[in-house]
Short mmCIF file of C-alpha atoms in Angstrom, two decimals:
data_model
loop_
_atom_site.label_atom_id
_atom_site.label_comp_id
_atom_site.label_asym_id
_atom_site.label_seq_id
_atom_site.Cartn_x
_atom_site.Cartn_y
_atom_site.Cartn_z
CA MET A 1 49.87 77.15 132.87
CA LEU A 2 52.33 77.70 130.16
CA LEU A 3 51.29 79.18 126.68
CA SER A 4 53.32 78.77 123.56
CA PRO A 5 52.98 80.71 120.31
CA ALA A 6 53.20 77.34 118.34
CA ALA A 7 50.07 76.13 120.24
CA SER A 8 47.96 79.15 119.50
CA ASN A 9 48.09 82.62 117.82
CA ALA A 10 44.70 83.73 118.89
CA SER A 11 46.36 86.52 120.99
CA LEU A 12 48.35 87.92 117.91
CA PRO A 13 47.14 90.51 115.62
CA GLN A 14 45.88 89.31 112.22
CA GLY A 15 48.45 91.36 110.35
CA PHE A 16 51.22 90.18 112.18
CA TRP A 17 52.26 87.11 110.00
CA GLY A 18 51.67 89.00 106.95
CA ARG A 19 54.71 91.19 107.55
CA PHE A 20 56.94 88.36 106.77
CA LYS A 21 55.43 87.53 103.34
CA SER A 22 57.47 88.54 100.23
CA PRO A 23 55.61 91.26 98.34
CA LYS A 24 54.63 90.58 94.79
CA GLY A 25 55.39 93.42 92.66
CA ASN A 26 56.45 94.31 89.00
CA LYS A 27 60.05 93.15 89.68
CA ASP A 28 58.79 89.45 90.39
CA ALA A 29 56.65 89.60 87.30
CA ASP A 30 59.56 90.68 85.07
CA MET A 31 61.82 88.04 86.45
CA LEU A 32 59.13 85.31 85.85
CA ARG A 33 58.65 86.45 82.19
CA ASP A 34 62.44 86.46 81.59
CA ARG A 35 62.67 82.96 83.04
CA GLN A 36 59.96 81.68 80.68
CA ALA A 37 61.50 83.35 77.61
CA GLN A 38 64.72 81.61 78.46
CA LEU A 39 62.99 78.31 78.82
CA ALA A 40 61.13 78.91 75.50
CA LEU A 41 64.47 79.52 73.76
CA THR A 42 66.03 76.44 75.20
CA ARG A 43 63.05 74.44 74.01
CA GLN A 44 63.46 75.51 70.30
CA ARG A 45 63.61 72.22 68.18
CA LEU A 46 64.94 71.87 64.58
CA LEU A 47 63.31 70.15 61.56
CA THR A 48 65.11 68.41 58.80
CA LEU A 49 63.05 68.21 55.60
CA ALA A 50 64.01 65.73 52.83
CA PHE A 51 62.76 65.38 49.42
CA GLU A 52 64.57 62.92 47.14
CA ASP A 53 68.17 63.88 47.35
CA MET A 54 67.54 67.37 48.79
CA GLU A 55 67.66 68.37 52.36
CA THR A 56 67.14 71.42 54.36
CA VAL A 57 67.14 72.46 57.96
CA ARG A 58 64.24 74.64 59.53
CA MET A 59 62.65 75.50 62.90
CA LEU A 60 60.08 72.74 63.95
CA PRO A 61 56.69 74.26 63.51
CA PRO A 62 54.09 73.99 66.41
CA SER A 63 51.33 72.57 64.31
CA PHE A 64 50.72 70.11 61.51
CA ALA A 65 49.18 72.74 59.18
CA GLU A 66 52.31 74.92 59.53
CA LEU A 67 54.50 71.93 58.82
CA GLU A 68 52.54 71.19 55.53
CA SER A 69 52.61 74.83 54.51
CA LEU A 70 56.56 74.79 55.03
CA ALA A 71 56.98 71.61 53.06
CA ARG A 72 54.77 73.07 50.08
CA GLU A 73 56.79 76.34 50.17
CA TRP A 74 60.01 74.59 50.07
CA ILE A 75 59.47 71.95 47.12
CA LYS A 76 56.92 74.09 45.36
CA PRO A 77 54.73 71.34 43.83
CA PRO A 78 51.86 72.04 41.37
CA PRO A 79 48.75 73.37 43.21
CA ASP A 80 46.65 70.27 42.42
CA ILE A 81 49.36 67.61 43.37
CA PRO A 82 48.95 66.11 46.96
CA ILE A 83 51.96 65.66 49.21
CA SER A 84 52.43 63.09 51.95
CA LEU A 85 54.64 63.69 55.03
CA ARG A 86 56.23 60.70 57.01
CA VAL A 87 58.70 60.50 59.91
CA PRO A 88 61.26 57.49 60.16
CA ILE A 89 60.45 55.87 63.36
CA GLU A 90 64.01 56.32 64.57
CA TYR A 91 63.41 59.95 64.79
CA ALA A 92 59.89 59.94 66.21
CA SER A 93 58.86 60.01 69.86
CA LEU A 94 59.33 56.68 71.67
CA ALA A 95 55.50 56.39 72.35
CA ALA A 96 54.66 56.72 68.63
CA ALA A 97 57.47 54.39 67.48
CA ARG A 98 56.23 51.54 69.77
CA LEU A 99 52.82 51.67 68.20
CA VAL A 100 53.87 51.40 64.54
CA ALA A 101 55.18 48.20 62.91
CA GLY A 102 56.56 49.69 59.69
CA SER A 103 59.64 51.95 59.24
CA HIS A 104 57.74 55.21 58.84
CA ILE A 105 54.90 57.06 60.58
CA TYR A 106 52.96 58.96 58.10
CA LEU A 107 51.53 62.27 59.30
CA THR A 108 47.81 62.86 58.39
CA SER A 109 46.43 65.07 61.16
CA GLU A 110 47.32 67.47 64.08
CA ASP A 111 47.00 64.36 66.47
CA SER A 112 49.50 62.14 64.57
CA TYR A 113 51.96 65.19 64.35
CA GLN A 114 51.84 65.94 68.08
CA ILE A 115 52.22 62.27 68.95
CA ALA A 116 55.30 62.05 66.68
CA ILE A 117 57.00 65.09 68.09
CA MET A 118 56.23 64.31 71.74
CA GLY A 119 59.31 64.65 73.85
CA VAL A 120 61.85 64.82 70.77
CA GLN A 121 64.52 67.33 70.51
CA GLY A 122 64.56 67.42 66.59
CA LEU A 123 62.48 65.75 63.83
CA ARG A 124 63.10 64.44 60.45
CA VAL A 125 60.26 64.67 57.87
CA GLU A 126 60.29 63.02 54.39
CA VAL A 127 58.15 64.62 51.80
CA VAL A 128 56.61 62.22 49.34
CA CYS A 129 55.12 63.64 46.09
CA ASP A 130 54.39 62.15 42.75
CA SER A 131 55.46 65.47 41.07
CA PRO A 132 59.15 66.15 40.48
CA PRO A 133 60.74 69.22 41.95
CA PRO A 134 60.30 72.22 39.72
CA PRO A 135 63.13 72.98 37.32
CA ASP A 136 65.60 75.53 38.00
CA GLU A 137 64.87 79.07 37.29
CA PRO A 138 66.25 79.94 33.74
CA PRO A 139 69.41 82.05 33.78
CA PRO A 140 68.81 85.63 33.07
CA PRO A 141 69.27 86.74 29.54
CA PRO A 142 72.56 88.02 28.51
CA PRO A 143 73.13 91.66 28.51
CA PRO A 144 72.99 93.38 25.23
CA PRO A 145 76.16 93.42 23.10
CA VAL A 146 78.57 96.25 23.35
CA LEU A 147 79.01 97.62 19.83
CA GLU A 148 80.53 100.96 20.62
CA MET A 149 82.63 102.43 23.52
CA PRO A 150 84.88 105.48 23.95
CA ALA A 151 88.60 105.15 24.05
CA VAL A 152 91.31 107.53 25.35
CA PHE A 153 95.07 106.98 24.60
CA ASP A 154 97.73 108.94 26.41
CA LEU A 155 100.83 108.58 24.47
CA GLU A 156 104.38 109.88 24.67
CA LEU A 157 105.74 110.44 21.26
CA ALA A 158 109.14 111.57 22.61
CA PRO A 159 110.60 112.15 26.02
CA GLY A 160 108.55 114.85 27.58
CA HIS A 161 106.14 114.98 24.52
CA HIS A 162 102.73 113.68 25.26
CA VAL A 163 99.57 113.58 23.14
CA ALA A 164 96.06 112.36 24.03
CA LEU A 165 93.86 110.49 21.49
CA ASP A 166 90.20 110.67 22.27
CA THR A 167 88.21 108.55 19.79
CA THR A 168 85.39 105.90 19.74
CA ILE A 169 85.78 102.02 18.91
CA SER A 170 82.62 100.69 17.20
CA SER A 171 81.84 97.27 15.75
CA ASP A 172 78.87 96.39 13.39
CA GLU A 173 78.11 92.84 15.01
CA LEU A 174 80.89 91.83 17.38
CA ASP A 175 80.38 92.26 21.17
CA MET A 176 83.39 94.01 22.37
CA ALA A 177 82.54 93.15 26.04
CA ARG A 178 82.26 89.28 26.03
CA MET A 179 83.55 86.36 24.10
CA ASP A 180 81.36 83.67 22.50
CA ASP A 181 81.80 81.60 25.68
CA GLY A 182 80.61 84.37 27.98
CA THR A 183 84.12 85.46 29.20
CA THR A 184 84.20 89.26 29.94
CA VAL A 185 86.90 91.21 28.13
CA ASP A 186 87.98 93.64 30.71
CA GLY A 187 90.83 94.54 33.12
CA SER A 188 94.36 96.10 32.74
CA PHE A 189 96.66 95.02 29.80
CA TRP A 190 100.18 95.43 29.11
CA GLY A 191 101.44 95.16 25.48
CA LYS A 192 102.22 97.08 22.27
CA LEU A 193 100.10 99.56 20.28
CA ASP A 194 100.81 99.99 16.69
CA ILE A 195 99.46 103.17 15.07
CA VAL A 196 99.93 103.17 11.16
CA HIS A 197 99.35 106.29 8.88
CA ASP A 198 100.76 105.18 5.41
CA GLY A 199 98.88 106.88 2.65
CA ASP A 200 95.39 105.84 2.82
CA VAL A 201 95.99 103.16 5.31
CA HIS A 202 95.15 104.25 8.84
CA LYS A 203 94.89 101.54 11.60
CA MET A 204 95.62 100.85 15.11
CA ASP A 205 96.68 97.39 16.26
CA PHE A 206 97.10 96.46 19.94
CA SER A 207 98.52 93.10 21.37
CA GLY A 208 99.28 92.42 24.96
CA THR A 209 98.37 90.40 28.04
CA ARG A 210 96.22 91.01 30.98
CA LEU A 211 97.84 92.00 34.39
CA GLN A 212 96.89 89.55 37.05
CA ASN A 213 98.17 91.65 40.26
CA THR A 214 96.35 94.89 39.29
CA GLU A 215 96.18 95.76 43.19
CA ASN A 216 99.87 96.34 43.16
CA ILE A 217 99.88 98.76 40.30
CA PRO A 218 98.84 102.30 40.91
CA THR A 219 95.84 103.41 38.88
CA ASP A 220 97.70 106.72 37.74
CA LEU A 221 100.64 104.71 36.31
CA MET A 222 102.08 106.37 33.18
CA VAL A 223 104.25 104.26 31.02
CA ASP A 224 106.91 106.33 29.53
CA SER A 225 110.52 106.15 28.33
CA ARG A 226 111.92 106.00 32.04
CA VAL A 227 109.70 103.22 32.80
CA LEU A 228 110.59 101.29 29.74
CA ASN A 229 114.29 101.72 30.35
CA LYS A 230 113.76 100.35 33.86
CA LEU A 231 111.83 97.38 32.50
CA ALA A 232 114.69 96.67 30.08
CA VAL A 233 117.06 96.38 32.91
CA ALA A 234 114.48 94.06 34.87
CA ALA A 235 113.91 92.03 31.85
CA LYS A 236 117.48 91.18 31.20
CA PRO A 237 117.98 87.47 30.36
CA ALA A 238 119.70 85.14 32.58
CA THR A 239 123.48 85.84 32.22
CA ALA A 240 126.57 84.00 33.44
CA ARG A 241 129.11 86.38 35.00
CA CYS A 242 132.69 84.96 34.28
CA HIS A 243 136.09 86.11 35.90
CA LEU A 244 138.98 84.64 34.25
CA GLY A 245 142.29 84.96 35.96
CA ILE A 246 145.78 84.06 34.51
CA LEU A 247 148.74 83.08 36.80
CA ALA A 248 151.89 82.97 34.88
CA PRO A 249 155.35 81.76 36.37
CA GLN A 250 156.95 84.56 34.33
CA GLN A 251 156.21 87.68 32.12
CA GLN A 252 155.00 86.50 28.68
CA TYR A 253 152.71 87.32 25.62
CA LEU A 254 149.79 85.25 24.77
CA ASP A 255 146.52 85.13 23.06
CA VAL A 256 143.31 83.90 24.87
CA TYR A 257 140.51 82.57 22.83
CA LEU A 258 136.74 82.09 23.92
CA THR A 259 134.65 79.87 21.75
CA PHE A 260 130.79 79.70 22.37
CA SER A 261 128.55 76.86 21.54
CA PRO A 262 125.50 77.75 19.16
CA TYR A 263 123.33 77.97 22.38
CA TRP A 264 125.39 80.59 23.98
CA ARG A 265 126.46 84.08 23.05
CA MET A 266 128.92 86.76 24.28
CA GLY A 267 127.62 89.58 26.29
CA VAL A 268 129.48 92.45 28.04
CA SER A 269 133.35 92.08 28.38
CA TRP A 270 136.07 93.99 30.06
CA PRO A 271 138.63 94.65 28.80
CA PRO A 272 136.73 94.46 25.73
CA ALA A 273 137.47 91.17 23.66
CA GLU A 274 138.43 91.27 19.74
CA HIS A 275 135.67 89.63 17.59
CA VAL A 276 137.15 86.81 15.67
CA ASN A 277 133.98 85.29 14.15
CA GLU A 278 130.23 84.72 15.18
CA ASN A 279 130.96 82.57 18.12
CA LYS A 280 134.60 83.33 18.91
CA VAL A 281 136.47 86.18 20.54
CA LYS A 282 140.14 86.60 21.60
CA TYR A 283 142.40 88.79 23.89
CA PHE A 284 146.05 89.75 23.26
CA LEU A 285 147.64 90.12 26.54
CA ARG A 286 150.83 90.30 28.39
CA VAL A 287 150.73 88.64 31.75
CA HIS A 288 152.88 89.00 34.76
CA PRO A 289 153.90 86.78 37.80
CA GLY A 290 151.14 87.38 40.67
CA GLY A 291 148.18 87.51 38.13
CA ALA A 292 148.34 91.03 36.51
CA VAL A 293 147.48 91.19 32.75
CA GLU A 294 147.84 93.95 30.38
CA HIS A 295 145.50 94.53 27.53
CA PHE A 296 147.21 96.18 24.80
CA GLU A 297 144.15 97.48 22.83
CA THR A 298 142.86 99.54 25.73
CA GLN A 299 146.33 99.92 27.35
CA MET A 300 144.71 98.84 30.70
CA ASN A 301 145.98 96.75 33.40
CA ALA A 302 143.71 94.29 35.40
CA THR A 303 143.95 91.17 37.65
CA SER A 304 141.37 89.27 35.63
CA LEU A 305 139.28 89.23 32.44
CA TYR A 306 135.46 89.73 32.90
CA TYR A 307 132.83 88.53 30.32
CA GLU A 308 129.25 87.67 30.25
CA ALA A 309 127.76 84.52 28.70
CA ILE A 310 124.08 84.58 27.64
CA PRO A 311 122.33 81.04 27.15
CA ASP A 312 119.61 80.56 24.72
CA ALA A 313 116.50 81.19 26.72
CA GLY A 314 114.48 78.26 25.07
CA MET A 315 116.85 75.69 26.46
CA LEU A 316 117.01 77.10 29.97
CA ASP A 317 114.56 75.02 32.23
CA PRO A 318 115.37 75.67 36.03
CA GLN A 319 113.86 72.45 37.12
CA ASP A 320 115.91 70.45 34.62
CA PHE A 321 119.20 72.26 35.01
CA ILE A 322 119.13 72.00 38.85
CA SER A 323 117.26 69.13 40.39
CA PRO A 324 117.69 66.75 43.31
CA ARG A 325 119.49 64.28 40.91
CA ASN A 326 122.29 66.58 40.09
CA GLY A 327 122.37 69.45 42.85
CA PHE A 328 121.77 70.20 46.47
CA ALA A 329 119.41 72.68 48.25
CA MET A 330 119.36 74.46 51.71
CA SER A 331 118.40 77.79 53.27
CA TYR A 332 119.98 80.88 52.38
CA GLN A 333 121.23 81.23 55.86
CA ASP A 334 122.97 77.81 55.59
CA PHE A 335 124.10 78.24 51.83
CA VAL A 336 126.59 81.04 52.23
CA PRO A 337 128.64 79.43 54.94
CA HIS A 338 128.46 76.17 53.13
CA LEU A 339 129.71 77.66 49.91
CA MET A 340 132.82 79.21 51.68
CA ARG A 341 133.78 75.78 52.92
CA VAL A 342 133.38 74.30 49.46
CA LEU A 343 135.52 77.18 47.81
CA ASP A 344 138.09 76.44 50.47
CA GLN A 345 138.12 72.81 49.55
CA LEU A 346 138.71 73.84 45.85
CA GLY A 347 141.90 75.63 46.75
CA MET A 348 140.65 79.18 46.61
CA SER A 349 142.56 81.75 48.80
CA LEU A 350 140.73 83.64 51.46
CA LEU A 351 140.80 86.86 49.37
CA ALA A 352 139.39 84.95 46.28
CA ARG A 353 136.54 83.27 48.30
CA THR A 354 135.52 86.66 49.93
CA THR A 355 135.58 88.36 46.76
CA PHE A 356 133.38 85.61 45.19
CA ILE A 357 130.84 85.69 48.00
CA ASN A 358 130.77 89.63 48.00
CA ASN A 359 130.12 89.78 44.32
CA ASN A 360 127.21 87.54 44.34
CA ILE A 361 125.69 87.97 47.88
CA SER A 362 122.83 90.33 46.74
CA SER A 363 121.66 87.66 44.30
CA PHE A 364 121.77 84.99 46.90
CA ALA A 365 119.96 86.98 49.50
CA ALA A 366 116.99 87.49 47.08
CA HIS A 367 115.82 83.93 47.84
CA ARG A 368 114.75 82.29 50.96
CA ASN A 369 116.05 78.88 49.83
CA ILE A 370 118.74 78.00 47.19
CA ALA A 371 119.33 75.03 44.90
CA TYR A 372 122.76 74.79 43.29
CA ARG A 373 125.22 72.75 41.47
CA PHE A 374 128.75 72.90 40.03
CA LEU A 375 129.11 72.01 36.28
CA PRO A 376 131.72 69.37 35.45
CA PRO A 377 134.64 70.57 33.26
CA GLN A 378 133.39 68.87 30.16
CA LYS A 379 130.01 70.47 30.40
CA ILE A 380 131.57 73.99 30.76
CA ALA A 381 133.80 73.23 27.64
CA ALA A 382 130.96 72.40 25.83
CA ALA A 383 129.31 75.57 26.37
CA ILE A 384 132.30 77.96 26.45
CA ASP A 385 135.71 76.65 25.50
CA ILE A 386 139.00 78.28 26.37
CA SER A 387 142.26 78.06 24.77
CA VAL A 388 145.50 79.91 25.22
CA THR A 389 148.67 80.03 23.18
CA VAL A 390 150.82 78.51 25.76
CA GLU A 391 152.30 74.85 25.43
CA ASP A 392 151.55 73.62 28.99
CA CYS A 393 148.56 75.20 30.79
CA LEU A 394 146.46 73.99 33.63
CA PHE A 395 142.78 74.91 33.75
CA THR A 396 140.53 75.24 36.72
CA ARG A 397 137.05 76.33 35.94
CA LEU A 398 134.30 76.55 38.65
CA PHE A 399 130.88 77.25 37.23
CA LEU A 400 128.13 77.81 39.85
CA MET A 401 124.47 77.44 38.97
CA PHE A 402 121.88 78.37 41.48
CA ARG A 403 117.96 79.19 41.66
CA GLY A 404 115.69 80.22 44.28
CA LEU A 405 113.17 77.80 45.87
CA THR A 406 110.03 78.05 47.83
CA ASP A 407 109.59 76.19 51.12
CA ASP A 408 107.35 73.63 49.24
CA GLU A 409 110.06 72.96 46.66
CA LEU A 410 112.84 72.70 49.28
CA GLY A 411 110.92 69.58 50.30
CA LEU A 412 111.65 67.94 46.97
CA PHE A 413 115.51 67.92 47.95
CA ALA A 414 114.92 65.99 51.09
CA GLY A 415 117.74 63.60 50.06
CA ALA A 416 119.91 66.33 48.61
CA GLY A 417 120.35 68.78 51.50
CA GLU A 418 123.31 70.28 53.34
CA LYS A 419 124.32 66.96 55.01
CA GLU A 420 124.58 65.26 51.52
CA ALA A 421 126.22 68.39 50.03
CA ASN A 422 128.99 68.22 52.74
CA GLN A 423 129.73 64.47 51.94
CA CYS A 424 130.30 65.34 48.15
CA ASN A 425 133.96 65.14 46.85
CA TRP A 426 133.84 68.48 45.17
CA ARG A 427 137.30 68.18 43.80
CA ASP A 428 136.47 65.09 41.70
CA ARG A 429 133.20 66.86 40.74
CA VAL A 430 134.80 69.97 39.24
CA GLY A 431 138.14 68.39 38.18
CA TRP A 432 140.40 70.19 40.65
CA SER A 433 144.15 69.03 40.70
CA GLU A 434 146.78 69.60 43.33
CA LEU A 435 148.98 70.97 40.52
CA SER A 436 146.75 74.19 40.57
CA LYS A 437 148.83 75.18 43.66
CA ASP A 438 152.20 74.70 41.81
CA MET A 439 153.53 78.38 41.21
CA THR A 440 155.86 77.10 38.70
CA ARG A 441 152.96 76.10 36.32
CA PHE A 442 151.07 78.23 33.93
CA ARG A 443 147.55 78.30 35.39
CA VAL A 444 144.08 79.59 34.32
CA LEU A 445 141.48 80.13 37.09
CA GLU A 446 137.99 80.98 36.05
CA THR A 447 134.99 81.31 38.38
CA SER A 448 131.50 81.72 36.76
CA VAL A 449 128.08 82.23 38.37
CA LEU A 450 124.62 81.69 36.53
CA GLU A 451 121.18 82.18 38.21
CA VAL A 452 118.60 80.14 36.58
CA THR A 453 115.25 81.74 36.77
#
C-alpha cells in the first residue's frame, strides 16, 4: 500500500507546516502603514468654491459641517445670514446626477454631501447668499508727515579743499517725504546746489534728477573736480569731424572759406582757422602738388585741414536723420567691410580708405548694429559751405552719418539692409565725378563723419 503526503499529514508533526509561514513582525506593519499613507495621498481631492465672480481652490473636506465652515470662513457673511451650498450636476457623482432633474444639487445634510462626492476626483461648490461679500479692508492710514530731517553736505570748495555742512531741514506744514499723490521722495539725485550768502540773504537751492541705475553707482561716490572734468568730456555734444584735403596741379596761394549755417557752429580746428564773422572762418594757405599745404599763421605743414562742426542739439533727431527711407543698416561685423567697398567705389585710394576706417573704428565698434547714410552734396553745402579763391575747382565731399541700433531697431530696416546698400549707386548719391581722378584739375576732397546720438 502506497502512502502520499497529499493524501494525509497525520504522520507529520503539527509544527511542520508552520515553518513555511512568513513571520509577521514590525517590518510588515511599517510597510503596511506606508502603503496606506501613500494611498491616502493619492486620494486627496480638490474643491473649487465659487461665490459670484470670486473663486478659490481648497482641499475637499471629509464632512458637510467642515465644508460649510470653510465656505463661511471664505466669504465672511454676517453671523445671522444663512448660506446655501449647491453643486452643478456636471461636477457631482454620477449616482447623484441621475436622480436630480434640475441643474444643481443643493447640499443640505451630511447624506446629500456624501452622495454628491461619491467617486468624484474634484468638486465645485457654489455658495449662495443674500448678503454681499464684505467690503475690502480699508487701507492703512498714511504715516505721519516728515516735517524735519537731518542733512549732511560734503562739498569741495576748491581742488583738495573739502568742507562738510551738518544741518537740519524743517518745514512747518509740508511733508518732505511724500507728495500729494502719495509718491515717496527718496533716492539718489544728481544736480546742482546753489548756496547764497549775500548780505542778509542766506539760502540753498537744489535742482536735479533722480538716478535710475543706482545699483551701478558706488555708495561712497564723491563728486569732485576730477569727476566733473570727466563728465564734461563724456557729455560732449555730437560733433562732425571733417578732414579737408587740397590736391593742386601746381604750387599756388589761396584762401579757403568755411561758412556755417545758423544751425551749425565751428568747433576745434587745426591748423587754427582765422575768424571772419560769426558763421565764417578762413585759411590762408600755399598748396603744393601731392596734397601738402602750408599754413602761414602757424608756419606748419600738413596734408589736410581738420575742423569740427557742431550741429544744434535741438534739431538732431536720430530717428529722423537716419531712417529706413534714407539710409541702410547692418551689423557692425558687416558694416566695416561694406564701408571699405563703398569708399573704393567713390575713388578713394587704399591709403585714404584705411586712414578713414582707422580714425573711426573705435566709434563703429561701440555698437552692435549700425545705421548710416551719406548726405548728398546740396545738403552738405546747406550746412557747411566751402569756397576757395581758385577759378576752376572740383569738390568731392563725403559726409557719413551713422548711429547705433539695438537688435529690435535693426528689424525696422528689413528692406534697407546690406543687400540693398550694395545695389545703391553711391557715385550718383554723393555727386562723384570721374574728373576727381584728373591730376591736372584743382580738386578739393573732404571726408566727414558724424555720429548721431
